[in-house]
């Protein structure tokens, strides 16, 4: 993910990545839904990158933003599925969590980054939701790993 950092933050290139996921011949409504989903994925990836690179004193707040961005996108997914004519299902396998939370966040963000850079891939939103959830879960994991449980 680090090698493509300019693409992640450049508004024009980021917009190109988002628009590249529009289905051909889908119409205006389909384009709007696609743009909304992939814009949110791009924003989530930016938060994930910030979480992985921020200083220790900022980590709790930035990791919380990453988890919140993931949750916000997940809340919208069933409606996006309706608008795309897809069934909303949670029957897909969740990724196996291995390594530290930082490792899991790096891996989950890399998977989403690869999806964003693969235009034309017709990924069902329920599959994308599992990957979005993995980013959020890893961000929450960072919060819990860094918590001082003795103070509770």
Coordinates of N, CA, C and O in Angstrom, one line a residue, residues 6-141:
X6 N 0.7 8.2 -3.3 CA 0.2 9.4 -4.0 C -1.2 9.1 -4.6 O -2.1 10.0 -4.5
X7 N -1.5 7.9 -5.0 CA -2.8 7.6 -5.5 C -3.9 7.7 -4.4 O -5.0 8.1 -4.7
X8 N -3.5 7.3 -3.2 CA -4.4 7.3 -2.1 C -4.9 8.7 -1.7 O -6.0 8.9 -1.4
X9 N -4.0 9.7 -1.8 CA -4.3 11.0 -1.4 C -4.5 12.0 -2.5 O -5.0 13.1 -2.2
X10 N -4.2 11.7 -3.7 CA -4.4 12.6 -4.8 C -5.9 12.6 -5.2 O -6.4 11.6 -5.6
X11 N -6.6 13.8 -5.1 CA -8.0 13.8 -5.4 C -8.4 13.4 -6.8 O -9.3 12.6 -7.0
X12 N -7.6 13.8 -7.8 CA -7.9 13.4 -9.1 C -7.7 11.9 -9.4 O -8.6 11.2 -9.9
X13 N -6.6 11.4 -8.9 CA -6.3 9.9 -9.1 C -7.3 9.1 -8.2 O -7.8 8.1 -8.7
X14 N -7.6 9.5 -7.0 CA -8.5 8.8 -6.2 C -9.9 8.8 -6.8 O -10.6 7.8 -6.8
X15 N -10.3 10.0 -7.4 CA -11.6 10.0 -8.1 C -11.6 9.1 -9.3 O -12.6 8.5 -9.6
X16 N -10.5 9.0 -10.0 CA -10.4 8.1 -11.2 C -10.6 6.6 -10.7 O -11.2 5.8 -11.4
X17 N -9.9 6.3 -9.6 CA -10.1 4.9 -9.0 C -11.5 4.6 -8.7 O -12.0 3.5 -8.9
X18 N -12.2 5.6 -8.1 CA -13.6 5.4 -7.7 C -14.5 5.2 -8.9 O -15.3 4.3 -9.0
X19 N -14.3 6.1 -9.9 CA -15.2 6.1 -11.1 C -14.9 4.9 -12.0 O -15.8 4.4 -12.7
X20 N -13.7 4.3 -11.8 CA -13.4 3.1 -12.6 C -14.2 1.9 -12.2 O -14.3 0.9 -13.0
X21 N -14.8 2.0 -11.1 CA -15.7 0.8 -10.6 C -17.1 0.9 -11.1 O -17.9 0.0 -10.8
X22 N -17.5 2.0 -11.8 CA -18.8 2.1 -12.3 C -19.1 1.0 -13.3 O -18.3 0.7 -14.2
X23 N -20.3 0.3 -13.1 CA -20.6 -0.7 -14.0 C -21.0 -0.2 -15.4 O -21.6 0.9 -15.5
X24 N -20.5 -0.8 -16.5 CA -20.8 -0.3 -17.8 C -22.3 -0.5 -18.1 O -22.9 -1.5 -17.8
X25 N -22.9 0.6 -18.6 CA -24.3 0.6 -18.9 C -25.2 0.5 -17.8 O -26.4 0.1 -17.9
X26 N -24.8 0.8 -16.6 CA -25.6 0.7 -15.4 C -26.6 1.8 -15.2 O -27.5 1.7 -14.5
X27 N -26.3 3.0 -15.8 CA -27.2 4.1 -15.6 C -26.8 5.0 -14.4 O -25.9 4.7 -13.7
X28 N -27.5 6.1 -14.3 CA -27.1 7.1 -13.4 C -27.2 6.6 -11.9 O -26.3 6.8 -11.1
X29 N -28.3 5.9 -11.6 CA -28.5 5.5 -10.2 C -27.4 4.5 -9.8 O -26.8 4.5 -8.7
X30 N -27.1 3.6 -10.7 CA -26.0 2.6 -10.5 C -24.6 3.3 -10.3 O -23.9 2.9 -9.4
X31 N -24.4 4.3 -11.1 CA -23.1 5.1 -11.0 C -23.0 5.8 -9.6 O -22.0 5.8 -9.0
X32 N -24.2 6.3 -9.2 CA -24.2 7.0 -7.9 C -23.9 6.1 -6.7 O -23.1 6.4 -5.9
X33 N -24.5 4.9 -6.8 CA -24.3 3.9 -5.7 C -22.8 3.5 -5.8 O -22.1 3.4 -4.7
X34 N -22.3 3.1 -6.9 CA -20.9 2.7 -7.1 C -20.0 3.8 -6.6 O -19.0 3.5 -5.8
X35 N -20.2 5.0 -7.0 CA -19.3 6.1 -6.5 C -19.4 6.3 -5.0 O -18.3 6.5 -4.3
X36 N -20.6 6.1 -4.4 CA -20.7 6.3 -3.0 C -19.9 5.1 -2.2 O -19.2 5.4 -1.3
X37 N -20.1 3.9 -2.7 CA -19.4 2.8 -2.1 C -17.9 3.0 -2.1 O -17.2 2.9 -1.1
X38 N -17.4 3.2 -3.3 CA -15.9 3.2 -3.5 C -15.3 4.5 -3.0 O -14.1 4.5 -2.5
X39 N -16.1 5.6 -2.9 CA -15.6 6.8 -2.2 C -15.4 6.5 -0.7 O -14.4 6.9 -0.1
X40 N -16.4 5.8 -0.1 CA -16.3 5.4 1.3 C -15.1 4.5 1.5 O -14.4 4.6 2.5
X41 N -14.9 3.5 0.6 CA -13.7 2.6 0.7 C -12.4 3.4 0.6 O -11.5 3.2 1.5
X42 N -12.3 4.4 -0.3 CA -11.2 5.2 -0.4 C -10.9 6.0 0.9 O -9.8 6.1 1.5
X43 N -12.0 6.6 1.5 CA -11.9 7.3 2.8 C -11.4 6.4 3.9 O -10.6 6.7 4.7
X44 N -12.0 5.2 3.9 CA -11.6 4.2 4.9 C -10.1 3.8 4.8 O -9.4 3.7 5.8
X45 N -9.7 3.7 3.6 CA -8.2 3.4 3.4 C -7.3 4.5 3.8 O -6.3 4.3 4.4
X46 N -7.8 5.7 3.7 CA -7.0 6.9 4.1 C -6.9 6.8 5.7 O -5.9 7.1 6.2
X47 N -8.0 6.5 6.3 CA -8.0 6.4 7.8 C -7.1 5.3 8.2 O -6.4 5.4 9.2
X48 N -7.2 4.1 7.5 CA -6.3 3.0 7.9 C -4.9 3.4 7.8 O -4.1 3.0 8.6
X49 N -4.5 4.0 6.7 CA -3.1 4.5 6.5 C -2.7 5.4 7.6 O -1.6 5.3 8.1
X50 N -3.6 6.3 8.0 CA -3.3 7.3 9.0 C -3.1 6.5 10.3 O -2.2 6.9 11.1
X51 N -3.9 5.5 10.6 CA -3.8 4.7 11.8 C -2.4 4.0 11.9 O -1.8 4.0 12.9
X52 N -2.0 3.5 10.7 CA -0.7 2.7 10.7 C 0.5 3.7 10.8 O 1.6 3.2 11.2
X53 N 0.3 4.9 10.5 CA 1.5 5.8 10.5 C 1.5 6.9 11.6 O 2.4 7.6 11.7
X54 N 0.4 7.0 12.4 CA 0.4 8.1 13.3 C 1.2 7.8 14.6 O 1.6 6.7 14.8
X55 N 1.5 8.9 15.3 CA 2.3 8.7 16.5 C 1.4 8.1 17.6 O 0.2 8.1 17.5
X56 N 2.1 7.5 18.6 CA 1.4 6.8 19.7 C 0.3 7.6 20.4 O -0.7 7.1 20.8
X57 N 0.6 8.9 20.6 CA -0.4 9.7 21.3 C -1.7 10.0 20.5 O -2.7 10.2 21.1
X58 N -1.5 9.9 19.2 CA -2.7 10.1 18.3 C -3.4 8.8 18.0 O -4.6 8.8 17.5
X59 N -2.8 7.7 18.2 CA -3.3 6.4 17.8 C -4.7 6.1 18.3 O -5.6 5.7 17.5
X60 N -5.1 6.3 19.5 CA -6.4 6.0 20.0 C -7.5 6.7 19.1 O -8.5 6.1 18.7
X61 N -7.3 8.0 18.9 CA -8.3 8.8 18.2 C -8.4 8.4 16.7 O -9.5 8.3 16.2
X62 N -7.2 8.2 16.1 CA -7.2 7.9 14.7 C -7.7 6.4 14.5 O -8.5 6.2 13.5
X63 N -7.4 5.5 15.3 CA -7.9 4.1 15.2 C -9.4 4.2 15.4 O -10.1 3.4 14.7
X64 N -9.9 5.0 16.3 CA -11.3 5.1 16.6 C -12.0 5.6 15.3 O -13.1 5.1 14.9
X65 N -11.4 6.6 14.6 CA -12.0 7.1 13.4 C -12.0 6.0 12.3 O -12.9 5.9 11.5
X66 N -11.0 5.2 12.2 CA -10.9 4.1 11.3 C -12.1 3.1 11.5 O -12.8 2.7 10.6
X67 N -12.2 2.7 12.8 CA -13.3 1.8 13.2 C -14.7 2.4 12.9 O -15.6 1.7 12.4
X68 N -14.8 3.7 13.2 CA -16.1 4.4 12.9 C -16.4 4.5 11.4 O -17.6 4.3 11.0
X69 N -15.4 4.8 10.6 CA -15.6 4.8 9.2 C -16.0 3.5 8.6 O -16.9 3.4 7.8
X70 N -15.4 2.4 9.1 CA -15.8 1.1 8.7 C -17.2 0.8 9.1 O -18.0 0.3 8.3
X71 N -17.6 1.1 10.4 CA -19.0 0.9 10.8 C -20.0 1.7 10.0 O -21.1 1.1 9.7
X72 N -19.6 2.9 9.7 CA -20.6 3.7 8.9 C -20.8 3.1 7.6 O -22.0 3.1 7.1
X73 N -19.8 2.7 6.9 CA -20.0 2.0 5.6 C -20.8 0.7 5.7 O -21.7 0.5 4.9
X74 N -20.5 0.0 6.8 CA -21.2 -1.3 6.9 C -22.7 -1.0 7.2 O -23.6 -1.8 6.7
X75 N -23.0 0.0 7.9 CA -24.4 0.4 8.1 C -25.2 0.7 6.8 O -26.4 0.4 6.7
X76 N -24.5 1.3 5.9 CA -25.1 1.6 4.6 C -25.1 0.5 3.6 O -25.9 0.5 2.6
X77 N -24.3 -0.6 3.8 CA -24.3 -1.7 2.8 C -25.6 -2.3 2.5 O -25.8 -2.6 1.3
X78 N -26.5 -2.6 3.4 CA -27.7 -3.3 3.0 C -28.5 -2.4 2.1 O -29.1 -2.9 1.1
X79 N -28.6 -1.1 2.3 CA -29.3 -0.2 1.4 C -28.6 -0.1 0.1 O -29.3 -0.1 -1.0
X80 N -27.3 -0.1 0.0 CA -26.6 -0.1 -1.2 C -26.9 -1.4 -2.0 O -27.1 -1.4 -3.2
X81 N -27.0 -2.5 -1.3 CA -27.3 -3.8 -2.0 C -28.7 -3.7 -2.6 O -28.9 -4.1 -3.7
X82 N -29.7 -3.1 -1.8 CA -31.0 -2.9 -2.4 C -31.0 -2.1 -3.7 O -31.6 -2.5 -4.6
X83 N -30.2 -1.0 -3.6 CA -30.2 -0.1 -4.8 C -29.5 -0.7 -5.9 O -29.7 -0.4 -7.1
X84 N -28.6 -1.7 -5.7 CA -27.9 -2.4 -6.8 C -28.7 -3.7 -7.2 O -28.3 -4.3 -8.1
X85 N -29.7 -4.0 -6.5 CA -30.5 -5.2 -6.8 C -29.8 -6.5 -6.3 O -30.0 -7.6 -6.9
X86 N -28.9 -6.4 -5.3 CA -28.2 -7.5 -4.8 C -28.9 -8.0 -3.5 O -29.4 -7.2 -2.8
X87 N -28.7 -9.2 -3.2 CA -29.2 -9.7 -1.9 C -28.2 -9.4 -0.8 O -27.0 -9.5 -1.1
X88 N -28.6 -9.0 0.3 CA -27.7 -8.7 1.4 C -27.6 -10.0 2.2 O -28.6 -10.6 2.6
X89 N -26.4 -10.5 2.4 CA -26.2 -11.8 3.0 C -24.9 -11.6 3.9 O -24.0 -11.0 3.5
X90 N -24.9 -12.3 5.0 CA -23.7 -12.3 5.8 C -23.2 -13.7 5.9 O -22.6 -14.1 6.9
X91 N -23.4 -14.5 4.9 CA -23.0 -15.9 4.9 C -21.6 -16.1 4.3 O -21.2 -17.3 4.1
X92 N -20.8 -15.1 4.1 CA -19.5 -15.3 3.6 C -18.5 -15.4 4.8 O -18.7 -14.9 5.8
X93 N -17.5 -16.2 4.6 CA -16.5 -16.5 5.6 C -15.8 -15.2 6.0 O -15.4 -14.4 5.1
X94 N -15.6 -15.0 7.3 CA -14.8 -13.9 7.7 C -13.3 -14.2 7.6 O -12.9 -15.4 7.8
X95 N -12.4 -13.3 7.4 CA -11.0 -13.6 7.4 C -10.5 -14.1 8.7 O -11.0 -13.6 9.8
X96 N -9.6 -15.0 8.7 CA -9.0 -15.5 9.9 C -8.0 -14.4 10.5 O -7.2 -13.9 9.8
X97 N -8.2 -14.0 11.7 CA -7.4 -13.0 12.3 C -6.1 -13.6 12.9 O -6.2 -14.4 13.8
X98 N -5.0 -13.2 12.3 CA -3.7 -13.7 12.8 C -2.8 -12.5 13.0 O -2.9 -11.6 12.3
X99 N -1.9 -12.7 13.9 CA -0.9 -11.6 14.1 C -1.4 -10.5 15.0 O -2.5 -10.6 15.6
X100 N -0.6 -9.5 15.1 CA -1.0 -8.3 15.9 C -2.1 -7.6 15.2 O -2.4 -7.7 14.0
X101 N -2.8 -6.7 16.0 CA -3.8 -5.9 15.4 C -3.2 -5.0 14.2 O -3.8 -4.8 13.2
X102 N -2.0 -4.5 14.4 CA -1.3 -3.7 13.4 C -1.1 -4.5 12.1 O -1.4 -4.1 11.0
X103 N -0.7 -5.8 12.3 CA -0.5 -6.7 11.2 C -1.8 -6.9 10.5 O -1.9 -6.9 9.2
X104 N -2.9 -7.2 11.2 CA -4.2 -7.4 10.7 C -4.7 -6.2 9.9 O -5.3 -6.3 8.9
X105 N -4.5 -5.0 10.5 CA -4.9 -3.8 9.8 C -4.2 -3.6 8.5 O -4.8 -3.3 7.5
X106 N -2.9 -3.8 8.5 CA -2.1 -3.7 7.3 C -2.6 -4.7 6.2 O -2.7 -4.3 5.1
X107 N -2.8 -5.9 6.6 CA -3.3 -6.9 5.7 C -4.7 -6.6 5.1 O -4.9 -6.6 3.9
X108 N -5.6 -6.2 6.0 CA -7.0 -5.9 5.6 C -7.0 -4.7 4.7 O -7.7 -4.6 3.7
X109 N -6.2 -3.7 5.0 CA -6.1 -2.5 4.2 C -5.5 -2.8 2.8 O -6.0 -2.3 1.8
X110 N -4.5 -3.7 2.8 CA -3.9 -4.1 1.5 C -4.9 -4.8 0.6 O -5.0 -4.6 -0.6
X111 N -5.8 -5.6 1.2 CA -6.8 -6.3 0.5 C -7.8 -5.3 -0.1 O -8.1 -5.4 -1.3
X112 N -8.3 -4.3 0.7 CA -9.2 -3.3 0.1 C -8.5 -2.4 -0.9 O -9.1 -2.1 -1.9
X113 N -7.2 -2.1 -0.7 CA -6.5 -1.3 -1.6 C -6.4 -2.0 -3.0 O -6.6 -1.4 -4.0
X114 N -6.1 -3.3 -2.9 CA -6.1 -4.1 -4.2 C -7.4 -4.1 -4.9 O -7.5 -4.0 -6.1
X115 N -8.5 -4.2 -4.1 CA -9.9 -4.2 -4.7 C -10.1 -2.8 -5.4 O -10.7 -2.8 -6.4
X116 N -9.7 -1.8 -4.7 CA -10.0 -0.4 -5.2 C -9.2 -0.2 -6.5 O -9.7 0.4 -7.5
X117 N -8.0 -0.8 -6.6 CA -7.2 -0.7 -7.8 C -7.5 -1.7 -8.9 O -6.9 -1.7 -10.0
X118 N -8.6 -2.5 -8.7 CA -9.0 -3.5 -9.7 C -10.3 -3.1 -10.3 O -11.4 -3.7 -10.0
X119 N -10.3 -2.1 -11.2 CA -11.6 -1.7 -11.8 C -12.2 -2.8 -12.7 O -11.4 -3.7 -13.2
X120 N -13.5 -2.9 -12.8 CA -14.1 -3.9 -13.6 C -14.4 -5.2 -12.9 O -15.1 -6.0 -13.3
X121 N -13.8 -5.3 -11.7 CA -14.1 -6.5 -10.9 C -15.5 -6.3 -10.2 O -15.7 -5.3 -9.5
X122 N -16.3 -7.2 -10.5 CA -17.7 -7.1 -10.1 C -17.8 -7.8 -8.7 O -18.3 -9.0 -8.7
X123 N -17.4 -7.2 -7.7 CA -17.4 -7.9 -6.4 C -18.7 -7.6 -5.7 O -19.2 -6.5 -5.7
X124 N -19.4 -8.6 -5.2 CA -20.7 -8.4 -4.5 C -20.4 -7.6 -3.2 O -19.4 -7.7 -2.6
X125 N -21.3 -6.7 -2.9 CA -21.1 -5.8 -1.8 C -21.0 -6.6 -0.5 O -20.4 -6.2 0.5
X126 N -21.7 -7.8 -0.4 CA -21.6 -8.5 0.9 C -20.2 -9.1 1.0 O -19.7 -9.3 2.2
X127 N -19.5 -9.3 0.0 CA -18.1 -9.8 0.0 C -17.2 -8.6 0.5 O -16.3 -8.7 1.3
X128 N -17.5 -7.4 -0.2 CA -16.7 -6.2 0.2 C -17.0 -5.9 1.7 O -16.0 -5.4 2.3
X129 N -18.2 -6.1 2.1 CA -18.5 -5.8 3.5 C -17.6 -6.6 4.5 O -17.2 -6.1 5.6
X130 N -17.3 -7.8 4.2 CA -16.5 -8.6 5.1 C -15.1 -8.0 5.1 O -14.5 -8.0 6.2
X131 N -14.6 -7.5 4.0 CA -13.3 -6.9 4.0 C -13.3 -5.6 4.7 O -12.3 -5.2 5.4
X132 N -14.3 -4.8 4.6 CA -14.5 -3.5 5.3 C -14.5 -3.8 6.8 O -13.9 -3.1 7.6
X133 N -15.3 -4.8 7.2 CA -15.3 -5.2 8.6 C -14.0 -5.6 9.2 O -13.7 -5.3 10.3
X134 N -13.2 -6.3 8.4 CA -11.8 -6.7 8.8 C -11.0 -5.5 9.2 O -10.2 -5.5 10.1
X135 N -11.1 -4.4 8.4 CA -10.4 -3.2 8.7 C -10.8 -2.6 10.0 O -10.1 -2.2 10.9
X136 N -12.2 -2.5 10.2 CA -12.7 -2.0 11.4 C -12.3 -2.8 12.6 O -12.0 -2.3 13.7
X137 N -12.4 -4.1 12.5 CA -12.1 -5.0 13.6 C -10.6 -4.9 14.0 O -10.3 -4.9 15.2
X138 N -9.7 -4.7 13.0 CA -8.3 -4.6 13.3 C -8.1 -3.2 14.0 O -7.2 -3.1 14.9
X139 N -8.8 -2.2 13.6 CA -8.6 -0.9 14.3 C -9.1 -1.0 15.7 O -8.4 -0.4 16.6
X140 N -10.2 -1.7 16.0 CA -10.6 -1.9 17.4 C -9.6 -2.7 18.1 O -9.3 -2.4 19.3
X141 N -9.0 -3.7 17.4 CA -8.0 -4.5 18.1 C -6.8 -3.6 18.5 O -6.2 -3.8 19.6

